[in-house]
Short mmCIF file of C-alpha atoms in Angstrom, two decimals:
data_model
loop_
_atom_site.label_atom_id
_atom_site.label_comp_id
_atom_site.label_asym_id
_atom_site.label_seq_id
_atom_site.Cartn_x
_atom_site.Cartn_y
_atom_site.Cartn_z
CA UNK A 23 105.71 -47.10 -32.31
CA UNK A 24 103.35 -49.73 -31.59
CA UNK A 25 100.50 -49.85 -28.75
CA UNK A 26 99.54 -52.99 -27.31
CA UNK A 27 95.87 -53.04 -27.30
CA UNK A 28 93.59 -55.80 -25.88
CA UNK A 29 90.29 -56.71 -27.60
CA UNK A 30 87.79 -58.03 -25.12
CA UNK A 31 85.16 -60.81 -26.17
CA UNK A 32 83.02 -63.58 -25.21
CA UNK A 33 84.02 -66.60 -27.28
CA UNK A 34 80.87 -66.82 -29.29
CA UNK A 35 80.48 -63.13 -30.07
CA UNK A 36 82.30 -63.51 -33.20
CA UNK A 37 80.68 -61.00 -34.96
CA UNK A 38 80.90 -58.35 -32.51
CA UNK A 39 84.77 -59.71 -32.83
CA UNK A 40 84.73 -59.26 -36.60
CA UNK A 41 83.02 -56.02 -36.73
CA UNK A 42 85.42 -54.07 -34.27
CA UNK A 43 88.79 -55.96 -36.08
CA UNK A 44 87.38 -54.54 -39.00
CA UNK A 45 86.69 -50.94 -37.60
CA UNK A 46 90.35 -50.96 -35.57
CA UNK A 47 92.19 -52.74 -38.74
CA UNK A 48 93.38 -49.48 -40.30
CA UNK A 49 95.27 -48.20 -37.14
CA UNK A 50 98.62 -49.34 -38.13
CA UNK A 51 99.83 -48.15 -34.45
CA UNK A 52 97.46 -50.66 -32.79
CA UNK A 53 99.22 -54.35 -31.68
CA UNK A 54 96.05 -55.88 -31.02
CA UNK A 55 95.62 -59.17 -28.94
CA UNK A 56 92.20 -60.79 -28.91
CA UNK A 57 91.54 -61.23 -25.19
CA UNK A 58 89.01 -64.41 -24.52
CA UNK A 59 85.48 -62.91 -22.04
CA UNK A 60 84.64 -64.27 -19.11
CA UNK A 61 80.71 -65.10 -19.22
CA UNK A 62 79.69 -65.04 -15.95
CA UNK A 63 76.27 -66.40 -17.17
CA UNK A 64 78.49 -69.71 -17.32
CA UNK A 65 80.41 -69.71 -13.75
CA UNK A 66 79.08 -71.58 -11.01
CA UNK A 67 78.06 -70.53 -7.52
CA UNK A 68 81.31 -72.32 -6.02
CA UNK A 69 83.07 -70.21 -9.13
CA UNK A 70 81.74 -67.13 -8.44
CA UNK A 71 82.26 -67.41 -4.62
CA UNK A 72 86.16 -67.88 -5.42
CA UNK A 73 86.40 -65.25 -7.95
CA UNK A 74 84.26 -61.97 -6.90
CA UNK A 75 83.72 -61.03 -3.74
CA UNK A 76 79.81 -60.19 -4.02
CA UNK A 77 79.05 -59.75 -0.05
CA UNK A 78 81.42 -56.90 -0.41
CA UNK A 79 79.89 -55.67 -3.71
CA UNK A 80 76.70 -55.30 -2.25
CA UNK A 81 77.82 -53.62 0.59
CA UNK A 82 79.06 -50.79 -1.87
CA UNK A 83 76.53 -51.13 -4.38
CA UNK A 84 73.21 -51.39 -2.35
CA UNK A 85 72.54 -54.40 -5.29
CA UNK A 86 73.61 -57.80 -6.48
CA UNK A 87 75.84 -57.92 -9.22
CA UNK A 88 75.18 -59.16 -12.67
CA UNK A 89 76.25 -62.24 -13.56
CA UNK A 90 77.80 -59.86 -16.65
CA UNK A 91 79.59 -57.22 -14.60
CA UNK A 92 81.27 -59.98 -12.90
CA UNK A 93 82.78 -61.06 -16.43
CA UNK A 94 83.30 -58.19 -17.66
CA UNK A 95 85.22 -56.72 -14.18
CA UNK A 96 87.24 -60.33 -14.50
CA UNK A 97 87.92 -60.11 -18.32
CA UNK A 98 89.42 -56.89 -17.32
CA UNK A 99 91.47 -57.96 -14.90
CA UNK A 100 92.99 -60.41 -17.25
CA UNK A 101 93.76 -57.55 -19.43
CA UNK A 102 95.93 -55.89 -16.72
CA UNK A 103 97.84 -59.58 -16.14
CA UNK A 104 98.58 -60.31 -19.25
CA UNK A 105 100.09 -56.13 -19.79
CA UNK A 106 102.40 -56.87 -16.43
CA UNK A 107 103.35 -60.27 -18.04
CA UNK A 108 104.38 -58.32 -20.96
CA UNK A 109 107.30 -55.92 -21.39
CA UNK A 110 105.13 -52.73 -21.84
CA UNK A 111 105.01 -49.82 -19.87
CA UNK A 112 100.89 -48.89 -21.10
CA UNK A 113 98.13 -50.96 -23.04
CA UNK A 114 95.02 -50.14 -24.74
CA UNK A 115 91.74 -51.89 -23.72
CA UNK A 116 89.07 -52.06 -26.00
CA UNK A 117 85.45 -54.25 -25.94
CA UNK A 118 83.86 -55.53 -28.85
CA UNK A 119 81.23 -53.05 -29.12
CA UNK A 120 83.94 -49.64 -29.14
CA UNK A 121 83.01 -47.36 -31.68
CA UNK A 122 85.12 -44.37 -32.37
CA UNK A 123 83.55 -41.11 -33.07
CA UNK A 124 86.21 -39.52 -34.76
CA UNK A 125 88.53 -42.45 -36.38
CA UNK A 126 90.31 -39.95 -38.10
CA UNK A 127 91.97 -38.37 -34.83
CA UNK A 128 92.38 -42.05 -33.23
CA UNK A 129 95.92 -42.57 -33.77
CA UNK A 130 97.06 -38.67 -33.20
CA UNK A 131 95.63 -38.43 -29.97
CA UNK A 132 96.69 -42.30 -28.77
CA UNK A 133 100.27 -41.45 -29.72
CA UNK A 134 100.09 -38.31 -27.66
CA UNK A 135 97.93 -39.53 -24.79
CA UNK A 136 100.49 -41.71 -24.01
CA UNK A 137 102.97 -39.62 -23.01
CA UNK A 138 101.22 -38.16 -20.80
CA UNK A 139 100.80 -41.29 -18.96
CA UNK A 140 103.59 -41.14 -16.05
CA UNK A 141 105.47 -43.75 -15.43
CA UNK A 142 105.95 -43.54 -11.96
CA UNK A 143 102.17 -43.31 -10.44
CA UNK A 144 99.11 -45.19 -11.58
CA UNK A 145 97.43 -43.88 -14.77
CA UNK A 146 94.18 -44.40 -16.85
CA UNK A 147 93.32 -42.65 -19.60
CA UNK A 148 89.43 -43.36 -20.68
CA UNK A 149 88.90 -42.18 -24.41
CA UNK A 150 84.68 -42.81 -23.67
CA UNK A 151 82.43 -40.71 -21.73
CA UNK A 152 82.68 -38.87 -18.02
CA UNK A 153 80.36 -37.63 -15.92
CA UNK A 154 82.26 -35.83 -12.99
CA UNK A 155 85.53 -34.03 -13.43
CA UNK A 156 87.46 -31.02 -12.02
CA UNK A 157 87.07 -28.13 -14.91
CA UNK A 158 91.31 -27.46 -15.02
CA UNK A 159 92.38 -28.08 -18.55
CA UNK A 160 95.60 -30.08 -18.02
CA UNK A 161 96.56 -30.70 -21.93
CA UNK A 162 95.44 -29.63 -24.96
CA UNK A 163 95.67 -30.84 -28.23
CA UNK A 164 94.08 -29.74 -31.75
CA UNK A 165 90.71 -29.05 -30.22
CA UNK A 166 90.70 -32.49 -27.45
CA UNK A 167 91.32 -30.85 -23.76
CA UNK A 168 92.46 -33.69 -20.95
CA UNK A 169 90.99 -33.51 -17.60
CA UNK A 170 90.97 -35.06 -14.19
CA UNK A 171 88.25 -37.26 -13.72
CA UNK A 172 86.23 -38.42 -10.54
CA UNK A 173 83.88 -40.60 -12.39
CA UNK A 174 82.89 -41.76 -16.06
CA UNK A 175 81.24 -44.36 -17.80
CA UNK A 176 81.84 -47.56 -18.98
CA UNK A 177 85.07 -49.13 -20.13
CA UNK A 178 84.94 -49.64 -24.05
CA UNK A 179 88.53 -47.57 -24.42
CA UNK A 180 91.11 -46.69 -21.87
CA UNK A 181 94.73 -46.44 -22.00
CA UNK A 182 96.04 -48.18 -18.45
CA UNK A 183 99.85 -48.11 -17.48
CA UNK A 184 101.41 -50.73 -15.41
CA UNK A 185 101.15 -48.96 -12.28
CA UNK A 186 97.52 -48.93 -12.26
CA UNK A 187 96.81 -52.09 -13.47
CA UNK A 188 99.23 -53.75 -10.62
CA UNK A 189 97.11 -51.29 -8.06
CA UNK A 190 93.91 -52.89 -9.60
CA UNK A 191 95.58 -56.66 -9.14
CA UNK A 192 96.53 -55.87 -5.64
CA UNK A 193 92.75 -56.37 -4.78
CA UNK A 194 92.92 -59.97 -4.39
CA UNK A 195 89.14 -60.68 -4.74
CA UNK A 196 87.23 -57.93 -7.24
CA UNK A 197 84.54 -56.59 -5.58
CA UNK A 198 84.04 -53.65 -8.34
CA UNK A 199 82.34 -53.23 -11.14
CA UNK A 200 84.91 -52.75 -14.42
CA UNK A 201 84.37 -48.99 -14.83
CA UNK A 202 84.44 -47.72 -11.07
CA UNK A 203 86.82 -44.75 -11.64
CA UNK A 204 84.94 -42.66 -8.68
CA UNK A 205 86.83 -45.77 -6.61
CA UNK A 206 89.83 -45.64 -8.73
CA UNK A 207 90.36 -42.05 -8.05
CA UNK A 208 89.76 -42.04 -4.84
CA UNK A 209 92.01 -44.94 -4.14
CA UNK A 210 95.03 -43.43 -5.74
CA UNK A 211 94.76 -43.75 -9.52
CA UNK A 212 94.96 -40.81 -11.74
CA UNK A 213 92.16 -40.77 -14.16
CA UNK A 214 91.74 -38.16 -16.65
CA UNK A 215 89.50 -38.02 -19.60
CA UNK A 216 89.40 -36.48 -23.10
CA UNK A 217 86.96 -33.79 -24.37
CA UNK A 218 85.22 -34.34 -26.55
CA UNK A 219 84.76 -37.77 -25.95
CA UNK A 220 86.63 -40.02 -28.77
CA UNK A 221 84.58 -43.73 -28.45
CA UNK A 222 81.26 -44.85 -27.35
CA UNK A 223 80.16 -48.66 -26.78
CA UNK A 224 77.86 -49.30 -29.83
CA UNK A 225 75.11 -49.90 -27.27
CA UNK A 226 74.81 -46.75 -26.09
CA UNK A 227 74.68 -45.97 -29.62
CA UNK A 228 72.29 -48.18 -29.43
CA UNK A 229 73.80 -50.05 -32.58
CA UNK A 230 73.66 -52.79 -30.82
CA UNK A 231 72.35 -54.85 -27.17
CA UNK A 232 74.17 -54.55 -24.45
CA UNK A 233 75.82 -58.08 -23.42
CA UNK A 234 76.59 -56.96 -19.49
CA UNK A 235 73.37 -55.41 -18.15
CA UNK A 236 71.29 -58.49 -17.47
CA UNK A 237 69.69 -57.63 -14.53
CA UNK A 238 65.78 -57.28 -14.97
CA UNK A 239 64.71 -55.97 -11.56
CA UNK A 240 65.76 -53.91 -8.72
CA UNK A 241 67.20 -55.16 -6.09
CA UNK A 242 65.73 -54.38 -2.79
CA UNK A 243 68.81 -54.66 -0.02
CA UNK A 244 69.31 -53.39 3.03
CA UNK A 245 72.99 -53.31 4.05
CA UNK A 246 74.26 -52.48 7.48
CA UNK A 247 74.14 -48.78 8.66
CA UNK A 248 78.01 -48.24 8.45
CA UNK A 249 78.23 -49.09 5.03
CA UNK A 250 75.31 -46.76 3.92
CA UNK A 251 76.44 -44.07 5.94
CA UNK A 252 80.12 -44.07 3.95
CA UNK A 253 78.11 -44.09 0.79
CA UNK A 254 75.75 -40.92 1.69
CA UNK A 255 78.68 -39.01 3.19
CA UNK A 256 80.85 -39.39 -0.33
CA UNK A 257 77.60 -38.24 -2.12
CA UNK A 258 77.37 -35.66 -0.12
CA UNK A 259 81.23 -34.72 -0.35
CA UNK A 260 80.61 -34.55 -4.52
CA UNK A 261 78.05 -32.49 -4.21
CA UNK A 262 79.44 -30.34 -2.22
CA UNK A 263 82.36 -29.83 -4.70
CA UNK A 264 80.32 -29.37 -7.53
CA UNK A 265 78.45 -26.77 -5.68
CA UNK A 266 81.60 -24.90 -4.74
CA UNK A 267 82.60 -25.42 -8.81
CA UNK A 268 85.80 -27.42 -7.77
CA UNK A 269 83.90 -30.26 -9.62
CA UNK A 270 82.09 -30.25 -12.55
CA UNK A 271 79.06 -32.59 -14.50
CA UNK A 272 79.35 -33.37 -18.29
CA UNK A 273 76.66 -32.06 -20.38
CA UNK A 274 74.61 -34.89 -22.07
CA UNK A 275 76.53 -36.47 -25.10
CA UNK A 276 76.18 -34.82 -28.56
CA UNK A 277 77.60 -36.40 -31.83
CA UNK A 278 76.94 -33.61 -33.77
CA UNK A 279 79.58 -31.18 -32.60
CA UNK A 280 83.30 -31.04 -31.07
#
């Protein structure tokens, strides 16, 4: 079997290019497709206006978007086009800065996490880190659990089926950043998550600099009272759930131990 995986990079970030070819090139199971970044450092305003809706960003995020998360939620989305274009059922996504933790399970647990994507309802895998779940184990497999997740970080490695990327597509202007599963799973997309964790982005390994966070201050935005109600009542509906133990917080990373 064969997974088709897409490698996410800025054109002139060939080393970050070669250095995660090299790290993925002994996964036989991988088909691997170099997928081309958009820098949103280089779009205009008349570009960005067209592409991301950031009214509606800021309305969610109480902030201004990046010029980076807007790139990096874009590249993404050309990910998910170019797996519907395709004849697959599932893809891998992976950015140039994915670093597994345990290469040696890589290929046992991708050809096993994706059956358990369903065909019929939108699916996402993420093989990275999570910071909200509900504590059922739903599969287990030599020492990995899978759970369902209500939020998680970042988007270096994720399994997606075609379901969920043509939910993600249906959005006609992004408004999102890239790794918003708390809005993903609350909008009808069935995340789960893999314990321990099985990739990091080298930058919060710290390997290497982040190329998305480019924002050097805080932004200081008042958005309309509706809006920031919404936001303070879904905090306060997490909380709630972790309080009552139907959710749960990931401990802090540790590399040391499974």
């Amino acid at each position: 079997m064969k997974i088709k995986s897409y490698l996410v990079n800025l054109k002139e970030s060939t080393a970050r290019k070669e250095r995660t070819l090299q790290e993925i090139s002994g996964y036989s199971l991988l088909d691997v497709e170099v997928v081309e970044a958009i820098n949103g450092k280089n779009l205009s305003e008349e570009e960005l206006d067209l592409l991301f809706d950031r009214e509606r960003f800021i309305r969610k995020y109480s902030r201004k978007p990046a010029a980076g998360e807007i790139g990096c939620t874009l590249s993404h989305r050309e990910c998910y086009r170019r797996l519907l274009d395709s004849d697959n059922e599932y893809a891998l996504i992976l950015e140039d800065d994915v670093c597994f933790i345990y290469p040696d399970d890589v290929e046992f647990i991708l050809k096993r996490a994706v059956g358990i994507l369903s065909a019929d309802k939108s699916c996402i895998i993420t093989l990275s880190r999570y910071h909200c779940y509900y504590p059922k184990v739903l599969h287990s497999l030599s020492g990995y659990s899978f759970y369902r997740i209500w939020g998680a970080y970042g988007t270096c490695a994720y399994l997606i089926n075609r379901c969920a990327a043509k939910k993600l597509l249906s959005i006609d202007k992004p408004f999102l950043v890239a790794d918003d599963f708390e809005y993903m799973h609350l909008n009808g997309i069935y995340i789960q998550g893999i314990s321990p964790f099985l990739a990091l982005d080298a930058s919060t390994m710290q390997s290497i600099s982040s190329e998305i966070m480019d924002r050097d201050k805080k932004d200081n935005i008042k958005i309309p009272f509706k809006y920031r109600l919404k936001n303070m009542i879904l905090t306060k509906v997490r909380v709630g759930l972790i309080k009552l133990n139907i959710l749960k917080l990931k401990a802090q990373i540790n590399l040391n131990t499974r």
